[in-house]
GROMACS .gro file of C-alpha atoms in nm:
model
  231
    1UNK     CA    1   0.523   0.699   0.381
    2UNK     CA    2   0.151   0.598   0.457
    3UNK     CA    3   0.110   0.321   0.713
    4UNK     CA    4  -0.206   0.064   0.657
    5UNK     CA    5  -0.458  -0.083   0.846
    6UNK     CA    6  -0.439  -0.067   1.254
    7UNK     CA    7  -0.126   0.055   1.317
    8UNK     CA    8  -0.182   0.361   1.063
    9UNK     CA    9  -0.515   0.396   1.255
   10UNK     CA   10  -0.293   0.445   1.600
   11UNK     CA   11  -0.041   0.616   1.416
   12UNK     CA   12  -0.308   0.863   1.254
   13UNK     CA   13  -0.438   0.947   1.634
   14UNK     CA   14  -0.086   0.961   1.845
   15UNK     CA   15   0.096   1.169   1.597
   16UNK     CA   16  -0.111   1.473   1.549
   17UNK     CA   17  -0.113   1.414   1.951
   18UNK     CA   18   0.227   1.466   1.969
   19UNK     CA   19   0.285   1.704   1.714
   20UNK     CA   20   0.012   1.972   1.831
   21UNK     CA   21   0.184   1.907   2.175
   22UNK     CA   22  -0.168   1.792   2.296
   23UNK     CA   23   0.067   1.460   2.416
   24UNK     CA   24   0.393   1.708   2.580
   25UNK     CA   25   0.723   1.586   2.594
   26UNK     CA   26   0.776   1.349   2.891
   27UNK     CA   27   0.490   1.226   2.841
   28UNK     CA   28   0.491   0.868   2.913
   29UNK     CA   29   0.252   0.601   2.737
   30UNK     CA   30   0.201   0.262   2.835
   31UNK     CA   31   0.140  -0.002   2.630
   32UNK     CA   32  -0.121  -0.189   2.783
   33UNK     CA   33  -0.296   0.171   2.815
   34UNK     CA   34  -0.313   0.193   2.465
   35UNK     CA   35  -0.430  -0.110   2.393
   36UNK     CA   36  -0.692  -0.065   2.633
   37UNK     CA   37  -0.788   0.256   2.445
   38UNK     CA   38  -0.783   0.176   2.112
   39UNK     CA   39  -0.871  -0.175   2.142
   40UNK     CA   40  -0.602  -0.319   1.951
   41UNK     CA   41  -0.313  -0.586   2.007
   42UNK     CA   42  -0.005  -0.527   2.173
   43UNK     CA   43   0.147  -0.599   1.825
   44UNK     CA   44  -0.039  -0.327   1.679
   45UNK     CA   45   0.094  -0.117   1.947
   46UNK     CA   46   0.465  -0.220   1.910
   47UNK     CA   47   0.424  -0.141   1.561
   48UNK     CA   48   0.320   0.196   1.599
   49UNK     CA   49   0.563   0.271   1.802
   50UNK     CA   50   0.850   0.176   1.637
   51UNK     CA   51   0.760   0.396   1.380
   52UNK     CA   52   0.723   0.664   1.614
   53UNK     CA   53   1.063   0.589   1.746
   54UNK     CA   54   1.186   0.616   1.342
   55UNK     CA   55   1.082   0.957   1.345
   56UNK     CA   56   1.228   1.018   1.695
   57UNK     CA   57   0.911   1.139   1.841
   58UNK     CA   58   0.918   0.888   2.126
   59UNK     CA   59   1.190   0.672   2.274
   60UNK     CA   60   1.122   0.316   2.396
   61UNK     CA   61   1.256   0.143   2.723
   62UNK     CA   62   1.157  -0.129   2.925
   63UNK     CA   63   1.036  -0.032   3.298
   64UNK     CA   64   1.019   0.320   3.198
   65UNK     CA   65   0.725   0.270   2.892
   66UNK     CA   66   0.720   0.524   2.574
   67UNK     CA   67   0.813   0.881   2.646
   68UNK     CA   68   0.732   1.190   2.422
   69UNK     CA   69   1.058   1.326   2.303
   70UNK     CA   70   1.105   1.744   2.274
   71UNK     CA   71   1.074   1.866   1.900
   72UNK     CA   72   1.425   2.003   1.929
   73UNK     CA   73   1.480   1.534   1.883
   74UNK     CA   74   1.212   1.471   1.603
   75UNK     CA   75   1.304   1.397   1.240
   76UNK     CA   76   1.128   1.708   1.110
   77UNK     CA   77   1.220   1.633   0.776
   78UNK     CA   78   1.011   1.301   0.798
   79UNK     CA   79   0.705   1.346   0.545
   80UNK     CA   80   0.443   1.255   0.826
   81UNK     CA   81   0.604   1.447   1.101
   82UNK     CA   82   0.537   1.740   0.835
   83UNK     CA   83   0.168   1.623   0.756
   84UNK     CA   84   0.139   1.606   1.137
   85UNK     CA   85   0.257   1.967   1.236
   86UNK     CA   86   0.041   2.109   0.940
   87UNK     CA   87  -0.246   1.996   1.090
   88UNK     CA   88  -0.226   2.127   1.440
   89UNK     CA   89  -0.176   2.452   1.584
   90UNK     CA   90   0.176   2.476   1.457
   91UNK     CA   91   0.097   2.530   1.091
   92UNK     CA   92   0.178   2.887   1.055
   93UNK     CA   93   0.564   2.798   1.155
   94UNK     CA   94   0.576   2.480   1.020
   95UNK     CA   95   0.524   2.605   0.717
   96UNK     CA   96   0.715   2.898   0.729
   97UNK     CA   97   0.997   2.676   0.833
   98UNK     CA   98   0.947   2.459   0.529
   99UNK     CA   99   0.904   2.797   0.299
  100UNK     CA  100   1.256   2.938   0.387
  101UNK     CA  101   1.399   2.561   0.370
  102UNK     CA  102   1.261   2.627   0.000
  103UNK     CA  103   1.470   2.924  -0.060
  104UNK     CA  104   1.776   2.835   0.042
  105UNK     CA  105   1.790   2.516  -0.131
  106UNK     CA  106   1.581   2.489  -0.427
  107UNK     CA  107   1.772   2.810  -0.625
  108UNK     CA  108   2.070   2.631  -0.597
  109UNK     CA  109   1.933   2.264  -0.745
  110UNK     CA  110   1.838   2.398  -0.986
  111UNK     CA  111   2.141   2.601  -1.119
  112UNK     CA  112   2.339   2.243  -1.041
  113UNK     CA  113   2.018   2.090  -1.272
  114UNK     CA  114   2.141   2.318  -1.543
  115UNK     CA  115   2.513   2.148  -1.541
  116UNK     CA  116   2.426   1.796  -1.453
  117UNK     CA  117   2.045   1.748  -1.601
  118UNK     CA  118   2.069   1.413  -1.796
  119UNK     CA  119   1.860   1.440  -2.162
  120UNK     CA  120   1.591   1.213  -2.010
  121UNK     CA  121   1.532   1.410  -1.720
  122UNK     CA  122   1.508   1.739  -1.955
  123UNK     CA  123   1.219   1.565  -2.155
  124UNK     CA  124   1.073   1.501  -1.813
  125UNK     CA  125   1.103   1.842  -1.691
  126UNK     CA  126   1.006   1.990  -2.006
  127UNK     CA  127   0.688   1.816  -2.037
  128UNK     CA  128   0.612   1.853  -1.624
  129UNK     CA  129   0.596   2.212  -1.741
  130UNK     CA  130   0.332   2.156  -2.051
  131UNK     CA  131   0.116   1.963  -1.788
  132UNK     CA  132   0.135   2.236  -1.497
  133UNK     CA  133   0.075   2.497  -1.768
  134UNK     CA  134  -0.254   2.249  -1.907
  135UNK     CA  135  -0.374   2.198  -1.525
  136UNK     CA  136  -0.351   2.562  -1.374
  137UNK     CA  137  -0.581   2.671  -1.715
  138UNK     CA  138  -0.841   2.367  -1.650
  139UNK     CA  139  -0.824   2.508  -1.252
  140UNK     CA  140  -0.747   2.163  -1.189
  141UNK     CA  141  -0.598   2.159  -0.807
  142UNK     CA  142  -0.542   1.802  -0.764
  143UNK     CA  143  -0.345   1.764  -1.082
  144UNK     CA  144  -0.167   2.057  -1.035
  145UNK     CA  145  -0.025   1.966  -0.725
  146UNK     CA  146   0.108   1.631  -0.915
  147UNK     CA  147   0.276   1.765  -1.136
  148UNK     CA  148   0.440   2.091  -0.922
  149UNK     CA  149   0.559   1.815  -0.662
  150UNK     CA  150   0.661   1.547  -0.954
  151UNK     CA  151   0.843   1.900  -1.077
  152UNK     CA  152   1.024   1.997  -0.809
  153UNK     CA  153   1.103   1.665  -0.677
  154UNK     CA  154   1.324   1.689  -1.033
  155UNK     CA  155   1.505   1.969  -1.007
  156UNK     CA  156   1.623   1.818  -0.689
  157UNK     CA  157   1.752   1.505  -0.818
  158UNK     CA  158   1.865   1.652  -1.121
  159UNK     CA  159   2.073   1.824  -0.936
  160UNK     CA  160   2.331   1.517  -0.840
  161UNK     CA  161   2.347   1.569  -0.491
  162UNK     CA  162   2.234   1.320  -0.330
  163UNK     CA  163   2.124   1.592   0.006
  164UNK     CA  164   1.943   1.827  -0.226
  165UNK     CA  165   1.757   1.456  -0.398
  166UNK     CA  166   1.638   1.357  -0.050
  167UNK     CA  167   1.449   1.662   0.022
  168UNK     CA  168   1.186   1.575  -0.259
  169UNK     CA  169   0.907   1.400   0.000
  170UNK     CA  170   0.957   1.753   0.243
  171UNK     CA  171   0.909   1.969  -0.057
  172UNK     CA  172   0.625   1.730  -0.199
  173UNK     CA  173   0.484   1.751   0.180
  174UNK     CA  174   0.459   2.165   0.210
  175UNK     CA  175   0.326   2.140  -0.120
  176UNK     CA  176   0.042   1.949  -0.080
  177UNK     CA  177   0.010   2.111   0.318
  178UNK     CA  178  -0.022   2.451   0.088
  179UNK     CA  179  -0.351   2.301  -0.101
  180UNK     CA  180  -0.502   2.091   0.164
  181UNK     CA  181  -0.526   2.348   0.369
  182UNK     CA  182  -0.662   2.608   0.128
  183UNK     CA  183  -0.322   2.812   0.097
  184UNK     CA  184  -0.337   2.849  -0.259
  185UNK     CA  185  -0.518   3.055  -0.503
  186UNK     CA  186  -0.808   2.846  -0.648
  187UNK     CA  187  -0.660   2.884  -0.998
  188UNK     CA  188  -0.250   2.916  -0.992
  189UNK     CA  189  -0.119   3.225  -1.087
  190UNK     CA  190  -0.021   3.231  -1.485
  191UNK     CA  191   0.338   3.410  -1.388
  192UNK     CA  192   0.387   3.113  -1.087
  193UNK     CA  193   0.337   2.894  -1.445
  194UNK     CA  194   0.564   3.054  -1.672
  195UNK     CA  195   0.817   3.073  -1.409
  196UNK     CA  196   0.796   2.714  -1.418
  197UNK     CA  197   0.884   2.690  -1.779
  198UNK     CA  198   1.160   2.891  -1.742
  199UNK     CA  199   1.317   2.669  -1.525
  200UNK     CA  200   1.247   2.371  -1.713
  201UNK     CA  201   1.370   2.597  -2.025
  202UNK     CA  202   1.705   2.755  -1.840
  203UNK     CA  203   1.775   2.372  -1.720
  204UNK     CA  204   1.761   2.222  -2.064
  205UNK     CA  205   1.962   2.484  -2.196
  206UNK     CA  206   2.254   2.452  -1.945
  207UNK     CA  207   2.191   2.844  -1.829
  208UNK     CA  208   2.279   2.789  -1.418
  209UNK     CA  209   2.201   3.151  -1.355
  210UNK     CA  210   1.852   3.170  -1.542
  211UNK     CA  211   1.757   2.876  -1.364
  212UNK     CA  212   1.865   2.993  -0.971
  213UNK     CA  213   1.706   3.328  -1.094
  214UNK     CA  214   1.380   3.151  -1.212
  215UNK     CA  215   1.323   2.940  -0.924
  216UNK     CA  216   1.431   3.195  -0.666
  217UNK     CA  217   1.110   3.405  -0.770
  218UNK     CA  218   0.933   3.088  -0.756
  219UNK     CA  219   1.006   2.991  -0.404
  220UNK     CA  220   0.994   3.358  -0.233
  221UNK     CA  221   0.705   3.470  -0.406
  222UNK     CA  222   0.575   3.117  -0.233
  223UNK     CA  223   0.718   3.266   0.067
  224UNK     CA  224   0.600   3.597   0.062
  225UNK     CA  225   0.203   3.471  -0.030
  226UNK     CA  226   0.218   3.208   0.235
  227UNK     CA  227   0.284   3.476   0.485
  228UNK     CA  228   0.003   3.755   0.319
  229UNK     CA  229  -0.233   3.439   0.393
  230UNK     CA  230  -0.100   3.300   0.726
  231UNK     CA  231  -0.102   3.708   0.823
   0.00000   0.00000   0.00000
């Protein structure tokens, strides 16, 4: 979710706030404070923050003004809650967090992609491969990262379950935190690749285990670089 104009412009400065903690919880903003500061509308303000309260990362009431909520309340699945903590000081865990989130779910989409996998979505994931194999020879980062999050988002909703389907933005999210933030290898790894294809393959052909087996290595060899880099 990307928010436009003036309330993205507040968003984009009050939730990196929050998230690197530089804005605690308890903290309590006032709305006629931030107008004052940003020099924008109260409806620009209200806006914000209701999309701030989506996420749970403040709560709203009247005589009390907008309080910072602890991260034990925020939606830390939310897409920009995740851009936000990747940014900040709490990278390292954040993604760590997000990595073994990876392990425990994606291995099992995709053995439940290899029963459920409609033709269509085969053909999809079978030429999402061809183009990640095409991109990581050209050394092509930005089309790379496409493709690997169009990818993955497909194994999850090939799947059928609806839980596993959802989780596409937060995968999509630590994949793109991995290569904004210089995480990954400035050509992708031919063996990351082929593991790719193998899933794609072991999906297609209705083969559960190859495809838990394939995108295990995928996800904690993810793992296990993130943390050589992170240190």
């Amino acid at each position: 979710m990307e928010i436009q104009g003036l309330p993205g412009r507040l968003l984009d400065a009050l939730g990196p706030a929050i998230a690197a903690g530089e804005l605690p919880a308890g903290t309590v903003l006032r709305i006629e404070e931030l107008e004052a500061r940003f020099g924008v509308s109260r409806t620009v303000v209200r806006d914000a923050v209701r999309v701030l309260e989506s996420m749970r990362l403040v709560s709203s009431k009247r005589r009390v003004g907008i309080t910072v909520q602890p991260k034990d309340a925020w939606d830390v699945f939310d897409p920009l809650v995740i851009r936000w903590r990747l940014a900040g000081a709490d990278r390292a865990a954040q993604l760590r967090s997000l990595g073994s989130l990876r392990v425990a779910v994606e291995p099992a989409a995709a053995a439940l992609a290899a029963h459920h996998a409609t033709p269509d979505q085969c053909r999809e994931l079978a030429a999402l491969a061809a183009e990640l194999t095409m991109t990581a020879r050209a050394a092509d980062l930005a089309a790379f990262l496409r493709h690997d999050m169009a990818f993955h988002a497909l194994v999850l909703r090939a799947s059928g379950n609806e839980m596993f389907a959802h989780l596409g933005d937060t995968v999509g999210a630590v994949l793109t935190g991995r290569t904004e933030h210089n995480l990954m290898p400035h050509q992708p790894r031919e063996y990351a690749v082929r593991l790719h294809r193998e899933v794609a393959d072991a999906v297609c052909a209705g083969v559960a285990d190859d495809a838990e087996r394939a995108m295990r290595t995928i996800v904690t060899g993810a793992l296990q670089e993130l943390n050589t880099e992170l240190g």
